[in-house]
């Protein structure tokens, strides 16, 4: 899948003005987490947790990071929940800031430092061909092998409910479906966009996780899901009128509801919109001091040996949406170009993409410069900016396909 991003110089400058998240010097450091896994072959899997820490909250000792596994069906827990050991393999500062600015999370993993975000990576390896996985009826009595990650506690800055709630997130391997596949292995998609969601108040906001599955080439679908206060499916409390489908206050007509029908073709976009095929999220935030929780569940689909599409795995991304009121006058950039293309195996395809940005007159006197970039989601494709000096960029994407590249997975 071709994923593109467009941004303006003004947005880059504003990202230096980082917003504070926590307003209390306690263990309210959880901003979100991703869970993924990699198939290592012969029944072995590496489980990877990326936990996002608010640097103004408590530090994150390894003992606070708890990973459990259990077997079940249809999202339920069947077997006993069992604790797994995790090893922290890395910490990095992912705070959006100017290249000349110092790290707000210094020293690393220190309680109550600057206004920033740290990504903590934890890993463990399992073998589902050995006990205890072989003793619970996995693949027969139970089809789903689930992993649940726990931390305390959700951020104190959240305004839509769940402040101080316990934090849980999950991922799942569908063992019974994989047993019916030629390829009995599964690796979750890679999420190429960092989940630090800043939205400028009263300005259109566009976000995509940049999910790539270049290992198995499975089909992906997306949906909004409840944030969890307990595994397998205990939701956090949302403050009325918010819910997991409506995590923040979007632009609506009339403005008396947050649940208006989405329309992304209006200017600005109305309602809270999510595309279940691409994972695109589009809305215009109107409450300028709001912090909400956004959870995206990604489901992987693959054809079995009989040609039937089956679910082979699920993963979740749990992040905060932070609405900023210091963005100045600006209009969000847009991408113009074909949104879908068809090409025959062995042929070459080329098309242009245009990055556009409208000047916010009369308040904005200097037009923004647009930049385009690509996440490399199609192996063998090329992405070239035709004239790097243009204010509004035109890019050409080309792909010379090869015989044998067509897949019946999607």
CSV table of C-alpha atoms in Angstrom, one decimal:
chain,number,residue,atom,x,y,z
A,1,UNK,CA,0.0,0.0,0.0
A,2,UNK,CA,1.3,3.5,-0.9
A,3,UNK,CA,1.3,5.8,2.1
A,4,UNK,CA,2.2,9.5,1.7
A,5,UNK,CA,2.5,12.3,4.1
A,6,UNK,CA,2.4,16.0,3.4
A,7,UNK,CA,3.5,18.7,5.8
A,8,UNK,CA,4.3,22.4,5.8
A,9,UNK,CA,7.2,24.4,7.1
A,10,UNK,CA,4.9,26.2,9.5
A,11,UNK,CA,3.8,22.9,11.1
A,12,UNK,CA,7.4,21.9,11.6
A,13,UNK,CA,8.1,25.2,13.4
A,14,UNK,CA,5.1,24.9,15.6
A,15,UNK,CA,6.1,21.4,16.6
A,16,UNK,CA,8.9,23.0,18.6
A,17,UNK,CA,6.3,24.5,20.9
A,18,UNK,CA,5.7,21.4,22.9
A,19,UNK,CA,2.6,21.1,25.1
A,20,UNK,CA,2.8,19.8,28.6
A,21,UNK,CA,0.9,16.6,29.4
A,22,UNK,CA,0.9,15.8,33.1
A,23,UNK,CA,-0.2,18.2,35.7
A,24,UNK,CA,0.6,16.2,38.8
A,25,UNK,CA,3.9,14.8,40.0
A,26,UNK,CA,2.7,11.2,40.4
A,27,UNK,CA,2.8,7.9,38.5
A,28,UNK,CA,0.6,9.3,35.7
A,29,UNK,CA,3.2,8.6,33.0
A,30,UNK,CA,1.3,6.3,30.5
A,31,UNK,CA,0.6,8.0,27.2
A,32,UNK,CA,0.0,4.9,25.2
A,33,UNK,CA,1.5,1.7,23.8
A,34,UNK,CA,1.9,-0.5,20.7
A,35,UNK,CA,2.1,-4.3,20.8
A,36,UNK,CA,3.5,-6.3,17.8
A,37,UNK,CA,5.0,-9.7,17.3
A,38,UNK,CA,7.5,-11.3,14.8
A,39,UNK,CA,7.3,-14.9,13.7
A,40,UNK,CA,10.8,-16.4,14.1
A,41,UNK,CA,9.8,-19.8,12.5
A,42,UNK,CA,9.3,-23.2,14.0
A,43,UNK,CA,6.6,-21.9,16.4
A,44,UNK,CA,8.8,-19.2,17.9
A,45,UNK,CA,7.6,-15.6,18.2
A,46,UNK,CA,9.2,-12.4,19.5
A,47,UNK,CA,6.7,-10.2,21.4
A,48,UNK,CA,7.5,-6.5,21.2
A,49,UNK,CA,5.9,-3.8,23.4
A,50,UNK,CA,6.5,-0.1,22.8
A,51,UNK,CA,5.3,2.0,25.7
A,52,UNK,CA,5.1,5.8,25.5
A,53,UNK,CA,6.0,7.6,28.7
A,54,UNK,CA,5.2,11.2,29.6
A,55,UNK,CA,8.5,12.5,30.9
A,56,UNK,CA,6.7,14.8,33.4
A,57,UNK,CA,5.4,11.7,35.1
A,58,UNK,CA,7.1,8.9,37.0
A,59,UNK,CA,10.0,6.9,35.6
A,60,UNK,CA,9.3,3.4,34.3
A,61,UNK,CA,11.1,0.7,36.2
A,62,UNK,CA,11.2,-2.7,34.4
A,63,UNK,CA,9.2,-4.2,37.3
A,64,UNK,CA,6.2,-2.1,36.4
A,65,UNK,CA,6.0,-3.5,32.9
A,66,UNK,CA,3.9,-6.7,33.0
A,67,UNK,CA,3.1,-8.9,30.0
A,68,UNK,CA,0.6,-11.8,30.3
A,69,UNK,CA,-0.6,-14.5,27.9
A,70,UNK,CA,-3.8,-16.5,27.8
A,71,UNK,CA,-5.7,-18.7,25.3
A,72,UNK,CA,-9.3,-18.1,24.4
A,73,UNK,CA,-12.0,-17.7,21.7
A,74,UNK,CA,-13.7,-14.7,20.2
A,75,UNK,CA,-11.9,-12.2,22.3
A,76,UNK,CA,-12.6,-14.0,25.6
A,77,UNK,CA,-10.1,-15.4,28.1
A,78,UNK,CA,-10.3,-19.2,28.4
A,79,UNK,CA,-7.1,-20.4,30.0
A,80,UNK,CA,-5.4,-18.9,33.1
A,81,UNK,CA,-3.6,-15.6,32.6
A,82,UNK,CA,0.1,-16.3,33.0
A,83,UNK,CA,2.9,-13.7,33.5
A,84,UNK,CA,5.8,-13.5,31.1
A,85,UNK,CA,9.1,-11.8,31.7
A,86,UNK,CA,10.1,-8.8,29.6
A,87,UNK,CA,13.5,-7.3,28.8
A,88,UNK,CA,13.7,-3.6,28.1
A,89,UNK,CA,15.8,-3.3,24.9
A,90,UNK,CA,15.8,0.4,24.3
A,91,UNK,CA,14.6,3.9,25.3
A,92,UNK,CA,14.5,6.8,22.9
A,93,UNK,CA,13.2,10.4,23.1
A,94,UNK,CA,10.5,10.9,20.4
A,95,UNK,CA,9.5,14.4,21.4
A,96,UNK,CA,8.7,16.6,18.4
A,97,UNK,CA,11.1,19.5,18.7
A,98,UNK,CA,13.5,21.7,16.7
A,99,UNK,CA,16.9,20.1,15.8
A,100,UNK,CA,18.7,22.7,17.9
A,101,UNK,CA,16.5,22.1,21.0
A,102,UNK,CA,17.8,20.0,23.9
A,103,UNK,CA,16.0,16.9,25.0
A,104,UNK,CA,13.2,17.5,27.5
A,105,UNK,CA,13.5,13.9,28.8
A,106,UNK,CA,17.0,14.3,30.1
A,107,UNK,CA,18.4,12.4,32.0
A,108,UNK,CA,16.8,9.3,30.4
A,109,UNK,CA,13.9,7.7,32.2
A,110,UNK,CA,14.0,10.2,35.1
A,111,UNK,CA,10.9,11.2,37.0
A,112,UNK,CA,9.3,14.6,36.5
A,113,UNK,CA,11.7,16.1,34.0
A,114,UNK,CA,10.7,18.2,30.9
A,115,UNK,CA,7.7,18.2,28.7
A,116,UNK,CA,8.5,15.3,26.4
A,117,UNK,CA,7.7,11.7,25.3
A,118,UNK,CA,9.9,8.6,25.7
A,119,UNK,CA,9.5,5.4,23.8
A,120,UNK,CA,10.4,2.3,25.9
A,121,UNK,CA,10.8,-1.0,24.0
A,122,UNK,CA,10.4,-4.3,25.8
A,123,UNK,CA,10.8,-7.8,24.2
A,124,UNK,CA,10.4,-11.4,25.0
A,125,UNK,CA,10.5,-14.6,23.0
A,126,UNK,CA,8.1,-17.6,23.2
A,127,UNK,CA,7.8,-21.1,21.6
A,128,UNK,CA,4.1,-22.2,21.2
A,129,UNK,CA,5.2,-25.7,20.3
A,130,UNK,CA,6.3,-26.3,23.9
A,131,UNK,CA,4.6,-26.3,27.3
A,132,UNK,CA,2.8,-24.5,28.7
A,133,UNK,CA,1.2,-23.5,25.4
A,134,UNK,CA,0.8,-27.1,24.3
A,135,UNK,CA,-1.0,-28.1,27.5
A,136,UNK,CA,-4.0,-25.6,27.3
A,137,UNK,CA,-5.6,-26.9,24.1
A,138,UNK,CA,-4.2,-24.2,21.9
A,139,UNK,CA,-5.2,-24.9,18.3
A,140,UNK,CA,-8.1,-27.2,19.3
A,141,UNK,CA,-10.0,-26.1,22.4
A,142,UNK,CA,-8.8,-22.5,22.0
A,143,UNK,CA,-7.9,-20.8,18.8
A,144,UNK,CA,-6.7,-17.4,20.0
A,145,UNK,CA,-3.3,-16.8,21.7
A,146,UNK,CA,-3.5,-13.4,23.3
A,147,UNK,CA,-0.9,-11.2,25.0
A,148,UNK,CA,-1.9,-8.4,27.4
A,149,UNK,CA,0.4,-5.6,28.6
A,150,UNK,CA,-0.2,-3.7,31.8
A,151,UNK,CA,1.1,-0.5,33.3
A,152,UNK,CA,0.0,2.0,35.9
A,153,UNK,CA,-1.3,4.6,35.3
A,154,UNK,CA,-3.0,6.6,32.5
A,155,UNK,CA,-2.1,10.2,32.2
A,156,UNK,CA,-3.5,12.9,34.5
A,157,UNK,CA,-3.9,15.3,31.6
A,158,UNK,CA,-6.8,13.3,30.0
A,159,UNK,CA,-10.0,15.3,29.9
A,160,UNK,CA,-12.4,12.8,28.4
A,161,UNK,CA,-12.4,10.2,31.1
A,162,UNK,CA,-9.9,7.5,32.2
A,163,UNK,CA,-7.6,9.8,34.1
A,164,UNK,CA,-5.5,7.6,36.5
A,165,UNK,CA,-7.2,4.4,35.1
A,166,UNK,CA,-5.1,1.3,34.9
A,167,UNK,CA,-3.6,0.8,31.4
A,168,UNK,CA,-3.9,-2.4,29.3
A,169,UNK,CA,-3.4,-3.2,25.7
A,170,UNK,CA,-3.4,-6.5,23.8
A,171,UNK,CA,-2.5,-8.4,20.6
A,172,UNK,CA,-3.5,-11.8,19.3
A,173,UNK,CA,-2.3,-14.7,17.2
A,174,UNK,CA,-5.2,-16.7,15.5
A,175,UNK,CA,-3.6,-20.2,15.7
A,176,UNK,CA,-6.5,-22.2,14.2
A,177,UNK,CA,-6.6,-19.9,11.1
A,178,UNK,CA,-2.8,-20.2,10.7
A,179,UNK,CA,-3.0,-24.0,10.8
A,180,UNK,CA,-5.2,-23.8,7.6
A,181,UNK,CA,-2.7,-21.6,5.7
A,182,UNK,CA,0.2,-22.5,3.4
A,183,UNK,CA,2.2,-20.0,5.4
A,184,UNK,CA,1.5,-21.0,9.1
A,185,UNK,CA,3.5,-18.0,10.4
A,186,UNK,CA,2.3,-14.4,11.0
A,187,UNK,CA,4.1,-11.2,11.7
A,188,UNK,CA,2.1,-8.1,12.7
A,189,UNK,CA,2.3,-5.0,10.5
A,190,UNK,CA,5.0,-2.4,11.2
A,191,UNK,CA,3.6,1.0,12.4
A,192,UNK,CA,5.9,3.5,10.7
A,193,UNK,CA,4.4,6.7,12.1
A,194,UNK,CA,5.3,7.7,15.7
A,195,UNK,CA,2.0,8.0,17.7
A,196,UNK,CA,2.5,11.5,19.2
A,197,UNK,CA,-0.9,13.0,18.1
A,198,UNK,CA,-0.9,16.8,18.3
A,199,UNK,CA,-4.0,18.4,16.8
A,200,UNK,CA,-4.2,22.2,16.3
A,201,UNK,CA,-7.5,23.6,17.6
A,202,UNK,CA,-10.0,24.6,14.9
A,203,UNK,CA,-7.8,23.2,12.1
A,204,UNK,CA,-8.3,20.0,10.1
A,205,UNK,CA,-6.2,17.1,11.4
A,206,UNK,CA,-5.1,14.1,9.4
A,207,UNK,CA,-3.4,11.0,10.8
A,208,UNK,CA,-2.4,7.6,9.5
A,209,UNK,CA,-0.4,5.0,11.4
A,210,UNK,CA,1.5,4.0,8.3
A,211,UNK,CA,0.9,0.3,8.9
A,212,UNK,CA,3.0,-1.9,6.6
A,213,UNK,CA,2.9,-5.7,6.1
A,214,UNK,CA,5.8,-6.4,3.8
A,215,UNK,CA,6.5,-9.8,5.4
A,216,UNK,CA,3.3,-11.7,4.9
A,217,UNK,CA,1.4,-9.1,2.7
A,218,UNK,CA,-1.8,-9.7,4.5
A,219,UNK,CA,-4.9,-7.6,4.0
A,220,UNK,CA,-5.5,-5.1,6.8
A,221,UNK,CA,-8.7,-3.6,8.2
A,222,UNK,CA,-9.0,-1.0,10.9
A,223,UNK,CA,-11.6,0.0,13.5
A,224,UNK,CA,-11.8,2.2,16.6
A,225,UNK,CA,-11.8,0.2,19.9
A,226,UNK,CA,-12.4,0.9,23.6
A,227,UNK,CA,-9.3,1.8,25.7
A,228,UNK,CA,-8.8,-1.0,28.2
A,229,UNK,CA,-8.6,-0.8,32.0
A,230,UNK,CA,-8.4,-4.6,32.2
A,231,UNK,CA,-7.9,-7.6,30.0
A,232,UNK,CA,-9.4,-9.0,28.0
A,233,UNK,CA,-12.2,-6.4,27.4
A,234,UNK,CA,-12.8,-4.1,30.4
A,235,UNK,CA,-13.2,-0.6,29.0
A,236,UNK,CA,-12.0,2.5,30.7
A,237,UNK,CA,-14.7,4.9,31.9
A,238,UNK,CA,-15.5,7.7,29.3
A,239,UNK,CA,-17.0,11.0,30.4
A,240,UNK,CA,-20.3,11.7,28.7
A,241,UNK,CA,-20.7,12.4,25.8
A,242,UNK,CA,-17.3,10.8,24.9
A,243,UNK,CA,-16.8,7.2,23.9
A,244,UNK,CA,-14.2,5.2,22.0
A,245,UNK,CA,-16.0,6.1,18.7
A,246,UNK,CA,-16.0,9.8,19.7
A,247,UNK,CA,-12.8,10.4,21.6
A,248,UNK,CA,-12.6,14.2,21.2
A,249,UNK,CA,-14.9,17.2,20.3
A,250,UNK,CA,-14.9,17.5,16.5
A,251,UNK,CA,-16.4,20.3,14.4
A,252,UNK,CA,-20.2,19.5,14.0
A,253,UNK,CA,-23.2,21.3,12.6
A,254,UNK,CA,-25.0,22.0,14.9
A,255,UNK,CA,-22.3,22.3,17.5
A,256,UNK,CA,-24.6,20.8,20.2
A,257,UNK,CA,-23.4,17.3,19.5
A,258,UNK,CA,-20.1,15.5,18.9
A,259,UNK,CA,-21.8,12.6,17.1
A,260,UNK,CA,-22.6,14.2,13.8
A,261,UNK,CA,-22.2,12.3,10.5
A,262,UNK,CA,-18.6,12.7,9.3
A,263,UNK,CA,-18.1,14.5,6.0
A,264,UNK,CA,-14.4,14.9,5.1
A,265,UNK,CA,-15.3,16.9,1.9
A,266,UNK,CA,-16.4,20.0,3.8
A,267,UNK,CA,-14.0,22.8,4.7
A,268,UNK,CA,-13.2,22.2,7.5
A,269,UNK,CA,-14.0,18.4,7.8
A,270,UNK,CA,-17.1,17.6,9.9
A,271,UNK,CA,-17.4,14.9,12.5
A,272,UNK,CA,-14.9,12.3,13.6
A,273,UNK,CA,-14.0,10.1,10.6
A,274,UNK,CA,-12.0,6.9,10.3
A,275,UNK,CA,-11.5,4.9,7.1
A,276,UNK,CA,-11.7,1.2,7.9
A,277,UNK,CA,-9.7,0.2,4.8
A,278,UNK,CA,-6.8,2.7,5.1
A,279,UNK,CA,-6.8,3.6,8.8
A,280,UNK,CA,-7.0,7.3,7.9
A,281,UNK,CA,-8.3,9.5,10.8
A,282,UNK,CA,-9.7,13.0,9.9
A,283,UNK,CA,-11.4,15.5,12.2
A,284,UNK,CA,-11.3,19.2,13.2
A,285,UNK,CA,-10.9,19.6,16.9
A,286,UNK,CA,-12.9,22.5,18.4
A,287,UNK,CA,-12.1,22.3,22.2
A,288,UNK,CA,-8.7,23.8,22.6
A,289,UNK,CA,-7.7,22.3,25.9
A,290,UNK,CA,-8.8,18.7,25.3
A,291,UNK,CA,-6.8,15.5,25.7
A,292,UNK,CA,-8.5,12.3,24.6
A,293,UNK,CA,-7.7,8.6,24.1
A,294,UNK,CA,-7.6,7.0,20.7
A,295,UNK,CA,-7.4,3.3,20.2
A,296,UNK,CA,-7.0,1.7,16.8
A,297,UNK,CA,-7.4,-2.1,16.3
A,298,UNK,CA,-5.7,-3.5,13.2
A,299,UNK,CA,-6.9,-6.9,11.9
A,300,UNK,CA,-5.0,-9.1,9.5
A,301,UNK,CA,-6.8,-11.2,6.9
A,302,UNK,CA,-5.4,-14.0,4.7
A,303,UNK,CA,-6.8,-16.6,2.4
A,304,UNK,CA,-6.6,-20.2,3.6
A,305,UNK,CA,-5.9,-23.2,1.3
A,306,UNK,CA,-9.6,-23.3,0.3
A,307,UNK,CA,-9.5,-19.6,-0.7
A,308,UNK,CA,-11.5,-18.4,2.3
A,309,UNK,CA,-10.4,-15.1,4.0
A,310,UNK,CA,-9.7,-15.7,7.7
A,311,UNK,CA,-8.4,-13.5,10.5
A,312,UNK,CA,-4.8,-14.4,11.3
A,313,UNK,CA,-4.0,-11.8,13.9
A,314,UNK,CA,-4.9,-8.5,15.7
A,315,UNK,CA,-2.9,-5.7,17.3
A,316,UNK,CA,-3.8,-2.4,18.9
A,317,UNK,CA,-2.4,1.1,19.1
A,318,UNK,CA,-3.4,3.1,22.2
A,319,UNK,CA,-2.5,6.8,22.0
A,320,UNK,CA,-3.5,10.2,23.3
A,321,UNK,CA,-4.9,13.1,21.1
A,322,UNK,CA,-3.6,16.4,22.5
A,323,UNK,CA,-5.4,19.5,21.2
A,324,UNK,CA,-3.1,22.5,21.0
A,325,UNK,CA,-4.2,26.2,21.0
A,326,UNK,CA,-0.8,27.7,20.1
A,327,UNK,CA,-0.6,26.9,16.4
A,328,UNK,CA,-1.5,30.3,15.0
A,329,UNK,CA,-3.3,30.8,11.8
A,330,UNK,CA,-2.9,28.0,9.4
A,331,UNK,CA,-4.7,25.7,7.0
A,332,UNK,CA,-3.8,22.0,6.8
A,333,UNK,CA,-2.0,20.9,3.6
A,334,UNK,CA,-3.7,18.5,1.2
A,335,UNK,CA,-2.6,15.8,-1.2
A,336,UNK,CA,-4.0,15.7,-4.7
A,337,UNK,CA,-3.6,12.7,-7.1
A,338,UNK,CA,-5.1,9.3,-7.8
A,339,UNK,CA,-6.3,7.5,-4.6
A,340,UNK,CA,-6.3,4.0,-6.3
A,341,UNK,CA,-4.6,2.5,-9.3
A,342,UNK,CA,-4.5,-0.8,-11.1
A,343,UNK,CA,-1.5,-2.4,-12.8
A,344,UNK,CA,-1.0,-5.8,-14.4
A,345,UNK,CA,1.7,-8.0,-13.2
A,346,UNK,CA,4.9,-7.3,-15.1
A,347,UNK,CA,3.9,-3.8,-16.2
A,348,UNK,CA,5.2,-0.4,-15.0
A,349,UNK,CA,3.0,2.3,-13.5
A,350,UNK,CA,3.8,5.9,-12.9
A,351,UNK,CA,1.6,8.8,-11.6
A,352,UNK,CA,2.0,12.2,-10.0
A,353,UNK,CA,1.1,13.4,-6.5
A,354,UNK,CA,0.7,17.1,-5.6
A,355,UNK,CA,1.2,18.6,-2.2
A,356,UNK,CA,-1.0,21.8,-1.8
A,357,UNK,CA,-1.3,24.4,0.9
A,358,UNK,CA,-3.7,27.3,1.0
A,359,UNK,CA,-2.6,30.6,2.6
A,360,UNK,CA,-4.7,31.6,5.6
A,361,UNK,CA,-5.5,35.2,4.5
A,362,UNK,CA,-5.5,37.9,5.8
A,363,UNK,CA,-3.7,36.6,8.9
A,364,UNK,CA,-1.0,34.7,7.1
A,365,UNK,CA,1.1,36.8,4.8
A,366,UNK,CA,3.9,34.4,3.9
A,367,UNK,CA,2.8,31.2,2.2
A,368,UNK,CA,3.9,27.8,3.7
A,369,UNK,CA,6.4,25.5,1.9
A,370,UNK,CA,5.1,22.0,1.5
A,371,UNK,CA,7.2,18.9,1.8
A,372,UNK,CA,6.2,15.4,0.6
A,373,UNK,CA,7.6,12.1,1.8
A,374,UNK,CA,6.8,8.4,1.3
A,375,UNK,CA,7.2,5.5,3.8
A,376,UNK,CA,8.6,3.0,1.2
A,377,UNK,CA,5.6,0.7,1.6
A,378,UNK,CA,5.9,-0.9,-1.9
A,379,UNK,CA,9.2,-2.7,-2.4
A,380,UNK,CA,10.8,-1.7,-5.7
A,381,UNK,CA,8.9,1.5,-6.0
A,382,UNK,CA,10.5,4.9,-6.5
A,383,UNK,CA,9.4,8.3,-5.2
A,384,UNK,CA,10.9,11.5,-6.6
A,385,UNK,CA,10.2,15.2,-6.0
A,386,UNK,CA,10.2,16.8,-9.4
A,387,UNK,CA,11.4,20.2,-8.3
A,388,UNK,CA,12.6,20.5,-4.7
A,389,UNK,CA,12.7,24.3,-5.0
A,390,UNK,CA,8.9,24.5,-5.6
A,391,UNK,CA,6.8,25.8,-2.7
A,392,UNK,CA,4.0,23.3,-3.5
A,393,UNK,CA,5.7,20.0,-4.4
A,394,UNK,CA,4.9,17.6,-7.2
A,395,UNK,CA,6.2,14.0,-6.7
A,396,UNK,CA,6.3,11.1,-9.2
A,397,UNK,CA,5.8,7.6,-8.0
A,398,UNK,CA,6.8,4.7,-10.3
A,399,UNK,CA,6.8,1.0,-9.8
A,400,UNK,CA,8.1,-1.6,-12.3
A,401,UNK,CA,6.3,-4.8,-11.3
A,402,UNK,CA,7.7,-8.2,-11.8
A,403,UNK,CA,6.1,-11.5,-12.9
A,404,UNK,CA,5.3,-13.4,-9.8
A,405,UNK,CA,4.7,-10.4,-7.6
A,406,UNK,CA,0.9,-10.6,-7.8
A,407,UNK,CA,-0.6,-12.1,-4.6
A,408,UNK,CA,-4.0,-13.7,-3.9
A,409,UNK,CA,-3.7,-12.5,-0.3
A,410,UNK,CA,-5.4,-9.2,-0.9
